[in-house]
Amino acid sequence: MQQLEIDGGVRLEGRIDASGAKNAALPLIAAALLTEEPLRLSNVPRLQDVATMLKLLGGLGASVEDEGHGCVAVRAIDIPNQRAPYELVKTMRASFLVLGPLLARFGAAEVSLPGGCAIGARPVDQHLKGLEAMGAEIEVQEGYVTARCDGRLQGATVVFDMVTHTGTENLLMAATLADGTTVLENAAREPEVVDLADCLRAMGAKITGDGTATITIEGVPTLGGAAHRVIADRVEVGTYLVAAAATRGSVRIDGARPGTLEAVCAKLRETGATVEEGEDWISVDMPHRPAAVDIRTAPHPGFPTDMQAQFLALNAIAEGTARVTETIFENRFMHVQEINRLGAHIDFEGGNTAIVHGVEELHGAPLMATDLRASSSLVIAGLAATGTTLVDRIYHIDRGYERLEDKLRALGAIVRRLK
Ligand code: EPU
């Protein structure tokens, strides 16, 4: 199993480019199922999760062409096999995003239940409830969701019980080909949802209100092909900004979208960092020890759960004490005991709040990655620590960070991948 060896204590300095967003690319690839014409995506990050999604579409019968330089063309002329198997869905929950498009275009889909994962139970009841409201007949048997509808799905009003990011995306895609108008209430406002809506509009969909809590979709009989550029990965950008602040560094990230990172930049400013923004870049400069900042995760535009672990690592070496409260996932603190192995002082208050007592120094140690964002927090802690940190199971990182070592080395970090 591959490991990342980090010689920490080096101030990160320099410029890197943002990659395309994993959580935008995955639903966009699924959207190719909505049309028989090709969907050409650019700025697609080379990541394990993207490879899994492309493999899933290939397995369903779509043609997938890697055109190089981050461009991928997917064409789903016919999909003879509408079954997404357990073997693929279990490795990546976002595979469940094929359900809405398959059902909307072919009137049938069979998709494995994703099950739980390291960060929590993560049910899909809201996806199913919404599709049922649109006229689908749904059965859950032997671990598979079987969904059918006679003719087209019917437009409906769907009120989500909680804000669900991929739930909103699944319903948004399904509604584009429905008969009549669908209104999604309490919808996710994440930038990746807006990016998906932009691409669907380019394919001929009629969507308004994306980026707000009410999205209205007027169904059309067919969609066509399109070319679409995946937005920059706000979580990747945020991760490098926090890594820079934790090492008292000075880093600029080009190709970023500052408007998608407001909560993160506001928190970085609270730590005492200078954050500057241009139209498509963000820079951070941290000349001294950061100040501790309280964090409470919330759906967008609140503070993103995908940045909680990284800020926890930053707080570990900050001046003062911080409360970090996770409200989205029930088990997203697996990084805490690992960061404590570096000499941090973090304990819990109840199940969902970590109290981080900042220490002056962390010291390198062997650590184990447990999920994607937890892994990136261990890397940040390792970069800030003195001595050598070995992060095991970095396949988690490869799911969501493109060329992590290259980018860190470009900023002066001393990191090696051990095979
Ligand atoms: N939920 C339900 N029922 C549902 C759907 C969601 O109870 O039918 C609950 C979940 O259990 C959770 C909350 O609602 O407690 C929010 O979950 P959501 O559905 O929004 O999460 P997701 O769509 O499965 C996406 C991202 C995650 C990110 C979350 C929150 C993708 C592919 N994944 O997951 O990204 O943390 O939204 O913003 O877009 C990551 O990139 O590391 C990652 C985990």
CSV table of C-alpha atoms in Angstrom, one decimal, residues 246-400:
chain,number,residue,atom,x,y,z
A,246,ALA,CA,-0.5,26.1,8.6
A,247,THR,CA,3.2,26.3,7.5
A,248,ARG,CA,3.2,30.1,7.8
A,249,GLY,CA,3.7,30.3,4.1
A,250,SER,CA,2.7,32.4,1.1
A,251,VAL,CA,0.9,30.7,-1.8
A,252,ARG,CA,-1.1,31.8,-4.8
A,253,ILE,CA,-3.5,29.5,-6.6
A,254,ASP,CA,-4.3,30.4,-10.2
A,255,GLY,CA,-7.5,29.2,-12.0
A,256,ALA,CA,-9.5,29.3,-8.8
A,257,ARG,CA,-13.0,30.8,-8.3
A,258,PRO,CA,-12.9,33.0,-5.2
A,259,GLY,CA,-16.7,33.4,-5.2
A,260,THR,CA,-17.1,29.7,-4.3
A,261,LEU,CA,-14.8,29.9,-1.3
A,262,GLU,CA,-16.1,32.8,0.7
A,263,ALA,CA,-16.7,31.0,4.0
A,264,VAL,CA,-13.2,29.4,3.8
A,265,CYS,CA,-11.5,32.7,3.0
A,266,ALA,CA,-13.4,34.5,5.8
A,267,LYS,CA,-12.1,31.9,8.3
A,268,LEU,CA,-8.6,32.2,7.0
A,269,ARG,CA,-8.7,35.9,7.5
A,270,GLU,CA,-9.9,35.2,11.1
A,271,THR,CA,-6.7,33.1,11.7
A,272,GLY,CA,-4.7,36.3,10.9
A,273,ALA,CA,-3.7,35.5,7.3
A,274,THR,CA,-3.8,38.0,4.5
A,275,VAL,CA,-6.1,36.6,1.8
A,276,GLU,CA,-6.2,38.4,-1.6
A,277,GLU,CA,-8.4,37.5,-4.5
A,278,GLY,CA,-8.5,38.3,-8.2
A,279,GLU,CA,-11.0,37.2,-10.8
A,280,ASP,CA,-9.5,33.8,-11.1
A,281,TRP,CA,-6.9,33.5,-8.3
A,282,ILE,CA,-6.5,33.5,-4.6
A,283,SER,CA,-3.4,34.0,-2.5
A,284,VAL,CA,-2.8,33.6,1.2
A,285,ASP,CA,0.1,35.0,3.3
A,286,MET,CA,0.6,34.0,6.9
A,287,PRO,CA,3.6,35.6,8.5
A,288,HIS,CA,3.0,34.4,12.1
A,289,ARG,CA,1.4,31.6,14.1
A,290,PRO,CA,-2.3,31.4,13.2
A,291,ALA,CA,-5.0,32.2,15.7
A,292,ALA,CA,-7.5,29.5,16.6
A,293,VAL,CA,-10.9,29.7,14.8
A,294,ASP,CA,-14.2,28.1,15.6
A,295,ILE,CA,-15.8,26.1,12.8
A,296,ARG,CA,-19.4,24.9,12.3
A,297,THR,CA,-20.1,23.1,9.1
A,298,ALA,CA,-23.3,23.9,7.1
A,299,PRO,CA,-24.6,23.4,3.6
A,300,HIS,CA,-23.3,26.0,1.1
A,301,PRO,CA,-22.9,29.0,1.4
A,302,GLY,CA,-22.0,27.9,5.0
A,303,PHE,CA,-18.7,26.5,6.0
A,304,PRO,CA,-18.1,23.3,3.9
A,305,THR,CA,-17.9,19.9,5.7
A,306,ASP,CA,-15.2,19.0,3.1
A,307,MET,CA,-12.9,21.7,4.7
A,308,GLN,CA,-13.5,20.8,8.3
A,309,ALA,CA,-10.6,18.4,8.7
A,310,GLN,CA,-8.1,20.7,7.1
A,311,PHE,CA,-9.1,23.6,9.5
A,312,LEU,CA,-8.9,21.2,12.4
A,313,ALA,CA,-5.2,20.5,11.5
A,314,LEU,CA,-4.6,24.2,11.3
A,315,ASN,CA,-6.2,24.8,14.7
A,316,ALA,CA,-4.0,22.0,16.1
A,317,ILE,CA,-0.9,24.4,15.9
A,318,ALA,CA,-2.8,27.7,16.4
A,319,GLU,CA,-2.7,30.0,19.3
A,320,GLY,CA,-5.8,29.5,21.5
A,321,THR,CA,-8.6,27.0,21.6
A,322,ALA,CA,-11.1,26.3,18.9
A,323,ARG,CA,-14.5,24.5,18.8
A,324,VAL,CA,-15.0,22.5,15.6
A,325,THR,CA,-18.6,21.3,15.1
A,326,GLU,CA,-19.6,18.9,12.4
A,327,THR,CA,-23.3,19.1,11.5
A,328,ILE,CA,-23.4,17.2,8.2
A,329,PHE,CA,-21.9,13.8,8.8
A,330,GLU,CA,-22.0,11.9,12.1
A,331,ASN,CA,-18.6,10.3,11.9
A,332,ARG,CA,-16.3,12.8,10.3
A,333,PHE,CA,-13.6,13.1,13.0
A,334,MET,CA,-11.5,10.0,12.2
A,335,HIS,CA,-8.5,12.4,11.7
A,336,VAL,CA,-8.6,13.6,15.3
A,337,GLN,CA,-6.8,10.6,16.9
A,338,GLU,CA,-4.2,10.6,14.1
A,339,ILE,CA,-3.4,14.3,14.5
A,340,ASN,CA,-3.1,13.7,18.3
A,341,ARG,CA,-0.4,11.2,17.5
A,342,LEU,CA,1.7,14.2,16.3
A,343,GLY,CA,1.4,15.8,19.7
A,344,ALA,CA,-1.8,17.7,19.2
A,345,HIS,CA,-4.2,18.2,22.0
A,346,ILE,CA,-7.7,17.6,20.7
A,347,ASP,CA,-10.6,16.2,22.7
A,348,PHE,CA,-14.4,15.9,22.3
A,349,GLU,CA,-17.4,17.6,23.7
A,350,GLY,CA,-20.4,15.4,22.8
A,351,GLY,CA,-20.3,13.4,19.6
A,352,ASN,CA,-20.0,16.2,17.1
A,353,THR,CA,-17.7,18.9,18.5
A,354,ALA,CA,-13.9,18.7,18.8
A,355,ILE,CA,-12.2,21.0,21.2
A,356,VAL,CA,-8.8,21.8,19.7
A,357,HIS,CA,-6.2,23.2,22.2
A,358,GLY,CA,-3.5,24.7,20.0
A,359,VAL,CA,0.0,23.6,20.7
A,360,GLU,CA,3.3,25.3,19.6
A,361,GLU,CA,4.7,22.4,17.7
A,362,LEU,CA,3.7,19.1,16.2
A,363,HIS,CA,6.3,16.3,15.8
A,364,GLY,CA,6.3,13.8,12.9
A,365,ALA,CA,4.9,10.3,13.4
A,366,PRO,CA,3.4,7.4,11.3
A,367,LEU,CA,-0.3,8.1,10.5
A,368,MET,CA,-3.2,6.3,8.8
A,369,ALA,CA,-5.5,7.9,6.3
A,370,THR,CA,-9.2,6.9,6.7
A,371,ASP,CA,-11.1,9.0,4.1
A,372,LEU,CA,-10.4,11.6,1.5
A,373,ARG,CA,-10.6,14.9,3.4
A,374,ALA,CA,-9.2,13.3,6.6
A,375,SER,CA,-6.2,12.3,4.6
A,376,SER,CA,-5.6,15.8,3.4
A,377,SER,CA,-5.7,17.1,7.0
A,378,LEU,CA,-3.0,14.5,8.0
A,379,VAL,CA,-0.8,15.9,5.1
A,380,ILE,CA,-1.3,19.4,6.4
A,381,ALA,CA,-0.5,18.4,9.9
A,382,GLY,CA,2.6,16.5,8.6
A,383,LEU,CA,3.7,19.6,6.6
A,384,ALA,CA,3.4,21.8,9.7
A,385,ALA,CA,5.1,19.2,12.1
A,386,THR,CA,8.9,19.1,12.6
A,387,GLY,CA,10.5,15.8,11.6
A,388,THR,CA,9.2,13.0,9.3
A,389,THR,CA,5.5,12.0,9.0
A,390,LEU,CA,4.5,8.9,7.1
A,391,VAL,CA,0.9,8.9,5.9
A,392,ASP,CA,-0.3,5.3,5.1
A,393,ARG,CA,-3.2,4.4,2.8
A,394,ILE,CA,-2.9,7.4,0.6
A,395,TYR,CA,-5.2,5.8,-2.0
A,396,HIS,CA,-7.8,7.8,-0.2
A,397,ILE,CA,-6.0,11.0,-1.3
A,398,ASP,CA,-5.7,9.8,-4.9
A,399,ARG,CA,-9.5,9.8,-5.1
A,400,GLY,CA,-9.7,13.5,-4.9
